[in-house]
Tab-separated table of C-alpha atoms in Angstrom:
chain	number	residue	atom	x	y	z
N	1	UNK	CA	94.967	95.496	107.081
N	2	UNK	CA	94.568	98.790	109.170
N	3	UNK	CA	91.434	101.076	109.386
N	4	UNK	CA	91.497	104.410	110.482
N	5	UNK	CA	88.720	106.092	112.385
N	6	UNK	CA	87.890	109.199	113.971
N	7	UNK	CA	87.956	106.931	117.860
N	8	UNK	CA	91.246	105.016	116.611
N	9	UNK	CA	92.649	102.183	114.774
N	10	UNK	CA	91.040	98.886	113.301
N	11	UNK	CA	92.458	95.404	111.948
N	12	UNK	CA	90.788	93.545	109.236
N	13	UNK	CA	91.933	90.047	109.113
N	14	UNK	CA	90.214	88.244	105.820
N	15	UNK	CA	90.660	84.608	104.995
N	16	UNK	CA	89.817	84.005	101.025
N	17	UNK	CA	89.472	80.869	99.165
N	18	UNK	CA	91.619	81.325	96.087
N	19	UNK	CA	89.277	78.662	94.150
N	20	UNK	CA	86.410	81.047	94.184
N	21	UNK	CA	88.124	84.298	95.227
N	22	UNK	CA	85.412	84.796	97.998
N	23	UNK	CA	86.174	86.299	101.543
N	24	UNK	CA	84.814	82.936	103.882
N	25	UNK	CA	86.421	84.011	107.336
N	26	UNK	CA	87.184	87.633	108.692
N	27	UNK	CA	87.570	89.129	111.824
N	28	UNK	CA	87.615	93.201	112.832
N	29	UNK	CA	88.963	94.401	116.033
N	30	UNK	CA	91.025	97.357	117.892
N	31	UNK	CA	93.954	95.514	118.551
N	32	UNK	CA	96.087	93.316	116.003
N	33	UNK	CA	96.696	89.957	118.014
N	34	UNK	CA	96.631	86.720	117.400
N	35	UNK	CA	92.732	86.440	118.429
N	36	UNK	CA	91.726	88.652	115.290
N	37	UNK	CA	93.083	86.162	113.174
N	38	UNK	CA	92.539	83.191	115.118
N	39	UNK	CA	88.852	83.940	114.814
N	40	UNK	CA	89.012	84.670	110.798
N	41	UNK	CA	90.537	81.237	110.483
N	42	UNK	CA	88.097	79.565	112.844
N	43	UNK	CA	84.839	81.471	110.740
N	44	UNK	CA	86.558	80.117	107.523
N	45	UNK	CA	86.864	75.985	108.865
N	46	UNK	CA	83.117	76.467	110.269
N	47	UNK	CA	81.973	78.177	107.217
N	48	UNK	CA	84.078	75.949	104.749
N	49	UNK	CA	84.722	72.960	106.531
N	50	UNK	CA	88.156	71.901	104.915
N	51	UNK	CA	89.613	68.799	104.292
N	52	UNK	CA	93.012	67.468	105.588
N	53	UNK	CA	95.867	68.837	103.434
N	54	UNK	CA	94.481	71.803	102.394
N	55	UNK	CA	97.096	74.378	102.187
N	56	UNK	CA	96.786	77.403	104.422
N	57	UNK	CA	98.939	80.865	102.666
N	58	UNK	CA	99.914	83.709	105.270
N	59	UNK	CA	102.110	85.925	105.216
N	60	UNK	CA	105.090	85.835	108.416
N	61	UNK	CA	103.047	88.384	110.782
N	62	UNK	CA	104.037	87.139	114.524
N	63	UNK	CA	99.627	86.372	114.398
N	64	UNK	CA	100.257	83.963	111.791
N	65	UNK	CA	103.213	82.242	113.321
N	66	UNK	CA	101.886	81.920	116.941
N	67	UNK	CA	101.637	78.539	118.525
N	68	UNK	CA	97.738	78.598	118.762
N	69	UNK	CA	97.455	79.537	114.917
N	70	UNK	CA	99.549	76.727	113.917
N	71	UNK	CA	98.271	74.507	116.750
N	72	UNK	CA	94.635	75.220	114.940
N	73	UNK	CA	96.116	74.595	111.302
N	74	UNK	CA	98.023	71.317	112.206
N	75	UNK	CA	94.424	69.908	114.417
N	76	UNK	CA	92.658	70.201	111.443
N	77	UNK	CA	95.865	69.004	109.325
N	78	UNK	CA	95.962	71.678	107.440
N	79	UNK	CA	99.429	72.689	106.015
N	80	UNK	CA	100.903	76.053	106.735
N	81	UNK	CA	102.740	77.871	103.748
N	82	UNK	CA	103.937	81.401	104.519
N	83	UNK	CA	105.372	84.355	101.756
N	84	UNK	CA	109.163	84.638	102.098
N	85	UNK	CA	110.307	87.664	103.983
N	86	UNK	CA	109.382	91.105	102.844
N	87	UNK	CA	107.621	89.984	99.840
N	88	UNK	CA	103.562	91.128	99.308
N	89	UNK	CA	103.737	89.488	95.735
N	90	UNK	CA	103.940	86.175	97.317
N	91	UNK	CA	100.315	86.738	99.346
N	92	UNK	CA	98.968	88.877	95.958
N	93	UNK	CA	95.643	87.459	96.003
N	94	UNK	CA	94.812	88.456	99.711
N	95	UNK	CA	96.727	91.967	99.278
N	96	UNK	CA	94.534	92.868	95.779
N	97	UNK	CA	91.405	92.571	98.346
N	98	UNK	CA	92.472	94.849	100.829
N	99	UNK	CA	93.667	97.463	98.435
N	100	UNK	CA	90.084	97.082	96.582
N	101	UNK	CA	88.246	97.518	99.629
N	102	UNK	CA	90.692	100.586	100.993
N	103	UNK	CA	89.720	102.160	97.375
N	104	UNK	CA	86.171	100.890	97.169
N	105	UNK	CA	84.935	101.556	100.858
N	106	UNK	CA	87.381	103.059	103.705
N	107	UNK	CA	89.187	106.106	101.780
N	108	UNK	CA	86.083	107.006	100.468
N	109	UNK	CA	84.865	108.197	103.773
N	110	UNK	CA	85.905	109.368	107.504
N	111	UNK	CA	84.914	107.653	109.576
N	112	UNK	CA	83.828	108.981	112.363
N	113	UNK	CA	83.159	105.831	114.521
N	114	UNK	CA	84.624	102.528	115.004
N	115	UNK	CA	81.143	100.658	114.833
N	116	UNK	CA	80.302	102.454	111.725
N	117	UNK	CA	83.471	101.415	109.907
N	118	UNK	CA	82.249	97.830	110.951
N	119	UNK	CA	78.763	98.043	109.929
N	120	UNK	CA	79.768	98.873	106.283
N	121	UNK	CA	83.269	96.990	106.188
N	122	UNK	CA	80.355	93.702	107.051
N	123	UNK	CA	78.322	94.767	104.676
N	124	UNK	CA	80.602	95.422	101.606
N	125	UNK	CA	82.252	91.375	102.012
N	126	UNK	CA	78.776	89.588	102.738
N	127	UNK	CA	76.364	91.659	100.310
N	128	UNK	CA	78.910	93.142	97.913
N	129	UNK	CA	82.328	91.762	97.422
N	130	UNK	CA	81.330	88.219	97.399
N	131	UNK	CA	77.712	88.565	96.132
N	132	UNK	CA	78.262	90.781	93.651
N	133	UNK	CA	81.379	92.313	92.960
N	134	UNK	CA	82.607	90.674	89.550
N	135	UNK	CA	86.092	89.054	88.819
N	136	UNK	CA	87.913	89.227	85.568
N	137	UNK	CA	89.774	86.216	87.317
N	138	UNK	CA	86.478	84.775	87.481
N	139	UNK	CA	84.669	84.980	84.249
N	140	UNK	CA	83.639	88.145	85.110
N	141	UNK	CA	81.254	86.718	87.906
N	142	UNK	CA	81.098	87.338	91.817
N	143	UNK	CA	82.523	84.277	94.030
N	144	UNK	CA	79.348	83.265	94.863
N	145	UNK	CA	78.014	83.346	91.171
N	146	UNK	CA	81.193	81.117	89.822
N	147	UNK	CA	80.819	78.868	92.760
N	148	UNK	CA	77.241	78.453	92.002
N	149	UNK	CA	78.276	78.116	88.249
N	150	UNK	CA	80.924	75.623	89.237
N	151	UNK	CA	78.437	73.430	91.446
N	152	UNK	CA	76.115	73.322	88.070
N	153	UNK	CA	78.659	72.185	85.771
N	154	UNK	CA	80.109	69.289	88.609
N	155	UNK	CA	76.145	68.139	88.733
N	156	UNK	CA	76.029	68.059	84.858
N	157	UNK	CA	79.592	65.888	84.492
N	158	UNK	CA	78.803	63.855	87.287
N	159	UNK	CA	74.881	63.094	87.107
């Protein structure tokens, strides 16, 4: 998603586990290439740590479709799934999070600096959006309470 500031542009890339609804790889940068979302990817393997099969949704953006992306996805035999042209409904989950942060955080404010728009973009996803903000999707917990909540109830079935 694009960010406006007062010294120019910035890309958000966000990688979310649909399970838990939680933001577990993102990259910010001034340009939109492959490398922003390269690195979201790469935060969201290290971070997550996925098993082979697991189904990777993008949507068709020329990032998503370069070799390296898929040469990432297909190392780690992950399987690529992409929306069909033209269609936002098809990557709903991922576009509901940038229009909640655009109306939480970024219109609320101009901002005036690149590195400011980072510094609070970082800190709404690590200490708000997946700590605390709650899901009606979820129970009405954050993705870090129903994972925790999910963890519990696994323990208590299988121990």
């Amino acid at each position: 998603t694009y960010i406006w500031t007062m010294q120019g542009w910035l890309y958000l890339a966000s990688v979310m586990d649909l399970f838990s609804r939680k933001i577990v790889g993102w990259s910010i940068g001034v340009t939109m290439k492959k490398e922003l979302t390269l690195e979201a990817l790469k935060q969201a393997i290290m971070l997550r740590e996925p098993g082979e099969g697991l189904v990777h949704h993008s949507d068709r953006g020329s990032q998503y479709c370069s070799n390296e992306y898929n040469e990432l996805l297909n190392e780690r035999k992950m399987k690529g799934s992409m929306s069909r042209k033209g269609d936002p409904y098809d990557n709903a989950c991922i576009e509901s999070f940038h229009a909640t942060i655009k109306k939480e955080l970024i219109y609320r404010y101009k901002w005036e600096t690149r590195e400011g728009a980072i510094k609070a973009i970082r800190h709404y996803i690590n200490q708000f959006y997946n700590t605390r903000r709650r899901h009606s999707t979820l129970g009405y917990l954050s993705p870090v309470d129903f994972e925790q909540a999910c963890s519990k109830s696994r323990l208590l079935v299988t121990g």
